[in-house]
Short mmCIF file of C-alpha atoms and ligand atoms in Angstrom, two decimals:
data_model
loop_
_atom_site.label_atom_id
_atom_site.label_comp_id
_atom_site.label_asym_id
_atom_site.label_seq_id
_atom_site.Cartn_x
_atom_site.Cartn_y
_atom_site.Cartn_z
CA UNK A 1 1.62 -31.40 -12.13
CA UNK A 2 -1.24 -29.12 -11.77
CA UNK A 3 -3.10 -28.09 -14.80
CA UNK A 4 -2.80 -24.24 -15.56
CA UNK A 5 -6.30 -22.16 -14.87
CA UNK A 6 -6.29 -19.87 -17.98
CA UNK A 7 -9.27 -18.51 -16.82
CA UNK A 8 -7.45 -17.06 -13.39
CA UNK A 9 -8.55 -13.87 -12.14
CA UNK A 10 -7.53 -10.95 -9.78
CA UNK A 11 -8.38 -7.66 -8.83
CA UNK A 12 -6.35 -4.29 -9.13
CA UNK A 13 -7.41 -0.93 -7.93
CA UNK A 14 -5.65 2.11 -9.57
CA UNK A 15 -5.51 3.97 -6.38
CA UNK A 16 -6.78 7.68 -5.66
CA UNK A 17 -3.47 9.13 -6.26
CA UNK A 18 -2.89 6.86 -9.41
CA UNK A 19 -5.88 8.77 -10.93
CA UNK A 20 -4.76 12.25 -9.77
CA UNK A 21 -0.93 11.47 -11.03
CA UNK A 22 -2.44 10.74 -14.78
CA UNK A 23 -1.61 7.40 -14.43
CA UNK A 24 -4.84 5.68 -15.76
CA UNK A 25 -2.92 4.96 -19.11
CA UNK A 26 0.17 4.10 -18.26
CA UNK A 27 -0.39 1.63 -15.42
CA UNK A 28 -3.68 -0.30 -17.69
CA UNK A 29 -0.63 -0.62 -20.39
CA UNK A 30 1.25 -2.54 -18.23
CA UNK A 31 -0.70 -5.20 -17.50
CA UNK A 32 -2.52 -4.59 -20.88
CA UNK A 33 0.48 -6.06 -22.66
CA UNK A 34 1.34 -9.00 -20.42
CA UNK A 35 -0.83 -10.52 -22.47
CA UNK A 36 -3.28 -11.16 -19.52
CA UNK A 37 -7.25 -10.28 -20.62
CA UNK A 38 -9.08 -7.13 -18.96
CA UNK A 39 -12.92 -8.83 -17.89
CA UNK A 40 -14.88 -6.01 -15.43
CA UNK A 41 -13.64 -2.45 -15.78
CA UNK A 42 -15.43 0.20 -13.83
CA UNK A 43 -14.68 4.05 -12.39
CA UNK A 44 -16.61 4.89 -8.77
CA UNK A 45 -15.79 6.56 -5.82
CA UNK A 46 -15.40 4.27 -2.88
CA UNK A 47 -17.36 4.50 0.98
CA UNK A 48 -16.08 3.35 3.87
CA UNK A 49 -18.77 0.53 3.79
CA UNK A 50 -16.97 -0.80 0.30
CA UNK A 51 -13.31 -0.42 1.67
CA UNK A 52 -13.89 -2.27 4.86
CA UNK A 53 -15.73 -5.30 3.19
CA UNK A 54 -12.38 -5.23 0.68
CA UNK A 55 -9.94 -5.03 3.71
CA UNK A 56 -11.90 -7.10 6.39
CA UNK A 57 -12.54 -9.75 4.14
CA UNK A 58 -9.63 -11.89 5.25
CA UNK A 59 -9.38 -12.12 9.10
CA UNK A 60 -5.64 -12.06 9.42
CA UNK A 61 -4.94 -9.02 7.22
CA UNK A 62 -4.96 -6.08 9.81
CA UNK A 63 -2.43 -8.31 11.95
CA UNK A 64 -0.41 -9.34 8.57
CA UNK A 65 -0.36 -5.89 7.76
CA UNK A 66 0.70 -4.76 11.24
CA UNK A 67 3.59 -7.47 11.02
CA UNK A 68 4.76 -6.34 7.74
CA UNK A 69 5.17 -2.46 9.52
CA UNK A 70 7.11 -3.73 12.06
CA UNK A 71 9.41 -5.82 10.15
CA UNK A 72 10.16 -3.43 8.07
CA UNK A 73 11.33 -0.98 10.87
CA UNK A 74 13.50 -4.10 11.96
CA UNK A 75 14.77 -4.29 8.75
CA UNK A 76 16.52 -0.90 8.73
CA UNK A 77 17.14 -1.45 12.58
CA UNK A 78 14.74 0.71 13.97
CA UNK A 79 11.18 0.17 16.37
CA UNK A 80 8.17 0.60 15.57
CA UNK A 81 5.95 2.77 17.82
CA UNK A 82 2.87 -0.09 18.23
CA UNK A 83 2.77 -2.00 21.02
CA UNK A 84 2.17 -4.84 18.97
CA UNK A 85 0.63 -6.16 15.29
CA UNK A 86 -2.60 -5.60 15.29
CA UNK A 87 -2.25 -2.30 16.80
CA UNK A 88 -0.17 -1.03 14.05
CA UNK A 89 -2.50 -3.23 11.71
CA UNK A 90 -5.62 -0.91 12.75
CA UNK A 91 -3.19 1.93 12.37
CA UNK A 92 -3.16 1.13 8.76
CA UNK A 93 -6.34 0.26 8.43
CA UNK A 94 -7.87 3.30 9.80
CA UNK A 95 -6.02 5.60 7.11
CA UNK A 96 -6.31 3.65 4.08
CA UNK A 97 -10.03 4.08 4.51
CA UNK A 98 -9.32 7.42 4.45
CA UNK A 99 -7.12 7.17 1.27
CA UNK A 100 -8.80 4.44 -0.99
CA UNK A 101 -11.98 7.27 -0.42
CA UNK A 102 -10.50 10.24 -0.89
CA UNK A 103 -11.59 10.20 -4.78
CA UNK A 104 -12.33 8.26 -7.70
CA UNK A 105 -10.65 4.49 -8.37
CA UNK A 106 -10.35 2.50 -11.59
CA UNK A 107 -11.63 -0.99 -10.42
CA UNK A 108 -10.01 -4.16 -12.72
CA UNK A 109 -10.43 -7.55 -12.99
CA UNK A 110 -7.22 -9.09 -15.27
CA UNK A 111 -7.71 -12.97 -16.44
CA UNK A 112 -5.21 -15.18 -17.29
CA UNK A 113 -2.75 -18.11 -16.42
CA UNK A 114 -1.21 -17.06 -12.90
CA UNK A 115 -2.92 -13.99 -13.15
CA UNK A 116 -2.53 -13.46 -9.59
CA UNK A 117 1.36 -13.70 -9.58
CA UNK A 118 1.96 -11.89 -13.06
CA UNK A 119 -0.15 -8.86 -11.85
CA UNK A 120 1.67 -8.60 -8.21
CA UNK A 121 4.99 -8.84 -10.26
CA UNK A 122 4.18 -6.00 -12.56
CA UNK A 123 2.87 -3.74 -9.62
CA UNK A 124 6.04 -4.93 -7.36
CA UNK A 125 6.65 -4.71 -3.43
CA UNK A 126 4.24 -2.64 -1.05
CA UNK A 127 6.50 0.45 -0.10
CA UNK A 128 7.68 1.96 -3.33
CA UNK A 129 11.15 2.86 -2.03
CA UNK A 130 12.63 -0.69 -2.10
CA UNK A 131 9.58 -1.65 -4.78
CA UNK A 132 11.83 -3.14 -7.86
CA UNK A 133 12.81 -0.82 -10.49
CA UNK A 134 10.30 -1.94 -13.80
CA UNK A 135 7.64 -2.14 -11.57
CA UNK A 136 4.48 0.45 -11.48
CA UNK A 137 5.34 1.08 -8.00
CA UNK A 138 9.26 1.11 -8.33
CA UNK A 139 8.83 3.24 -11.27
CA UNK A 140 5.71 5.38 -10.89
CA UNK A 141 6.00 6.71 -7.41
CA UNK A 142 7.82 7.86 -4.24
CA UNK A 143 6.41 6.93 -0.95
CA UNK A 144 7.78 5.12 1.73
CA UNK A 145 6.52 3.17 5.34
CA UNK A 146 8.40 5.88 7.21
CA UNK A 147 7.12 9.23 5.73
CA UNK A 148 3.47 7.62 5.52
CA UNK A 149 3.76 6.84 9.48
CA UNK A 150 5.89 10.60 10.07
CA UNK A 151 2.33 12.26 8.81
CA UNK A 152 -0.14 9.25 10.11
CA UNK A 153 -1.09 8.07 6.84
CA UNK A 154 -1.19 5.17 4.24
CA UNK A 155 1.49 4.63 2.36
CA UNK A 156 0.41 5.78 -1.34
CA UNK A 157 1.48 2.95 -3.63
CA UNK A 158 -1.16 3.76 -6.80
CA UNK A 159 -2.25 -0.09 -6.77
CA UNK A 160 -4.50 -2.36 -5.14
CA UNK A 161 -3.66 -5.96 -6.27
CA UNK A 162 -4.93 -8.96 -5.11
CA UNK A 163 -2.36 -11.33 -2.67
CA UNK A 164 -3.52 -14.40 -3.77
CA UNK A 165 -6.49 -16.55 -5.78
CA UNK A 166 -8.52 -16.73 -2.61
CA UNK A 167 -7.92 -12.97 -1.88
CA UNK A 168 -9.26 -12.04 -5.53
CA UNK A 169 -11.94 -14.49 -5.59
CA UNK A 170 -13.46 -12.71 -2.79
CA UNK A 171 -12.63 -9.03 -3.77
CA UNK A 172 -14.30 -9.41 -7.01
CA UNK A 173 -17.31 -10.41 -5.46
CA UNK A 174 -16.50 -7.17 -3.36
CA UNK A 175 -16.52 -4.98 -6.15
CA UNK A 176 -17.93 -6.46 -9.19
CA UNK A 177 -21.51 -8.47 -9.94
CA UNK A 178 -21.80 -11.23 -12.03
CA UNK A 179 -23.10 -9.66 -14.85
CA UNK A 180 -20.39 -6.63 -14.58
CA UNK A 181 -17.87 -9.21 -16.07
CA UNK A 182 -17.42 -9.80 -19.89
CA UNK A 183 -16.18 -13.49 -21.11
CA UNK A 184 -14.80 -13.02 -24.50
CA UNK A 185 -12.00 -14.52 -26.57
CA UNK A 186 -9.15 -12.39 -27.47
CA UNK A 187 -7.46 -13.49 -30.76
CA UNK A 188 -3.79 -13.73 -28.62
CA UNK A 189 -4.93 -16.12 -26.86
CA UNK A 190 -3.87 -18.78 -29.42
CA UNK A 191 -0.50 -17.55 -29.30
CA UNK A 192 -0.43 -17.77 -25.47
CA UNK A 193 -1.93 -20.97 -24.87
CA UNK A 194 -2.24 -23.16 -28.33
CA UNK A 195 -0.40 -26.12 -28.12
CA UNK A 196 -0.53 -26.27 -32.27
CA UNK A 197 0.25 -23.33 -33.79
CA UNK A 198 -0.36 -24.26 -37.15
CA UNK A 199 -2.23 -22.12 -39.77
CA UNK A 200 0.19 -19.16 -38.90
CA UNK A 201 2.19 -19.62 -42.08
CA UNK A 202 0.18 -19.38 -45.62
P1 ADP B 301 -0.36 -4.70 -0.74
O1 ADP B 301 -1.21 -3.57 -1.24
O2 ADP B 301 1.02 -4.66 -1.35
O3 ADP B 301 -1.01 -6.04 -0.85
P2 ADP B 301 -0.98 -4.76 2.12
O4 ADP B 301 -2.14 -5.62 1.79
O5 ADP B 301 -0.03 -5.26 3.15
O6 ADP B 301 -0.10 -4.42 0.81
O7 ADP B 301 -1.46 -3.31 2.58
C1 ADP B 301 -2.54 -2.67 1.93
C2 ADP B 301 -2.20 -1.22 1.71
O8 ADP B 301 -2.07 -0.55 2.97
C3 ADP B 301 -0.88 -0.94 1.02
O9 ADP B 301 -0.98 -1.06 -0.39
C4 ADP B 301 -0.58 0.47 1.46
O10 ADP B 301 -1.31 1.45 0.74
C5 ADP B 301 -1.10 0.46 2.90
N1 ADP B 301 -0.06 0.11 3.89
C6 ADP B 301 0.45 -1.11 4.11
N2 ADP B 301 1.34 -1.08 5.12
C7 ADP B 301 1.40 0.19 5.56
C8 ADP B 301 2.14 0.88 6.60
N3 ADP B 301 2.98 0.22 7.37
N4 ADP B 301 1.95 2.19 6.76
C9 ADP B 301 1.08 2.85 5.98
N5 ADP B 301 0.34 2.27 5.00
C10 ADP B 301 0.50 0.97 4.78
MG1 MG B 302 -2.67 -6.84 0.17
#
């Protein structure tokens, strides 16, 4: 069995339209009380230069991306209109520069054990019309693949959350420097990880 990282981290973006829907609050609350640790917190507006190092990190996300468009057409029995994945992966690319800049982001990095997966849970699917109900994006907003690609734009889904430890360990050297992130001890972290938990009772 493989030993649980306590110290796991990811990153989240609240979104430009996360900040305009007076979300800041409500969606930090969320993951605030899953018990998992907030380390780098900062508030900046984006360039292009910033977004593409995020997105372009990983070589295979603008043809991932571009698969996950036209499956979900499939899915509801429809085509897409790309020719193929990576076309509709640059497609998607080339307006979520345009939305992740638009205006000012809340950048987070969230430690913890399976940080990752806890923090993807919470936010929920991509396309906030079959995102779960409970979820920021199943409860928070609207949006869906086919109205973002009827006006040629990203899909507006509030978060940015890291797809897996690899992903976040190169985002947050994306977005934060070293010295940007605080380690601390949070008093619940005995409760969440102590294997004795004596000296609760008096
Ligand atoms: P996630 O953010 O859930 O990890 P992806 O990494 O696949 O999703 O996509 C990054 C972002 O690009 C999404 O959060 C969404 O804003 C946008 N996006 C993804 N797919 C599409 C699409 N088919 N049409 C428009 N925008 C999309
Ligand atoms: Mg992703």
């Amino acid at each position: 069995m493989t030993k649980p990282n306590k110290k796991e981290r990811t990153l989240v973006i609240i979104k430009p339209d996360g900040v305009q829907r007076s979300l800041i609050g409500e969606i930090i609350k969320r993951y605030e009380k899953s018990g998992l640790k907030l380390v780098g917190l900062k508030f900046i507006v984006a360039d292009e230069e910033l977004v593409s190092k995020h997105y372009l990190s990983n070589p295979d996300w603008i043809k991932n991306v571009g698969q996950k468009a036209i499956d979900a057409y499939a899915k509801v029995g429809k085509k897409h209109p790309a020719k193929n994945a990576l076309e509709a992966g640059n497609k998607v690319y080339q307006s979520l520069k345009k939305y992740i800049t638009s205006g000012p982001v809340v950048v987070m990095v969230w430690q913890g054990m399976n940080a990752v997966k806890i923090v993807r849970k919470i936010t929920g699917g991509t396309e906030p019309l079959t995102s779960d109900v409970g979820t920021i994006r199943g409860d928070l907003t609207i949006d869906s693949y086919e109205i973002a690609d009827v006006d040629s734009r990203a899909v507006r889904n509030l978060i940015h959350a890291s797809g897996s430890v690899e992903e976040a360990e190169e985002e947050i050297k994306i977005w934060f420097k070293k010295g940007e992130l605080i380690n601390y001890r949070l008093v619940q972290e005995a409760i969440l990880y102590d294997v004795n938990l004596d000296g609760i009772l008096e």
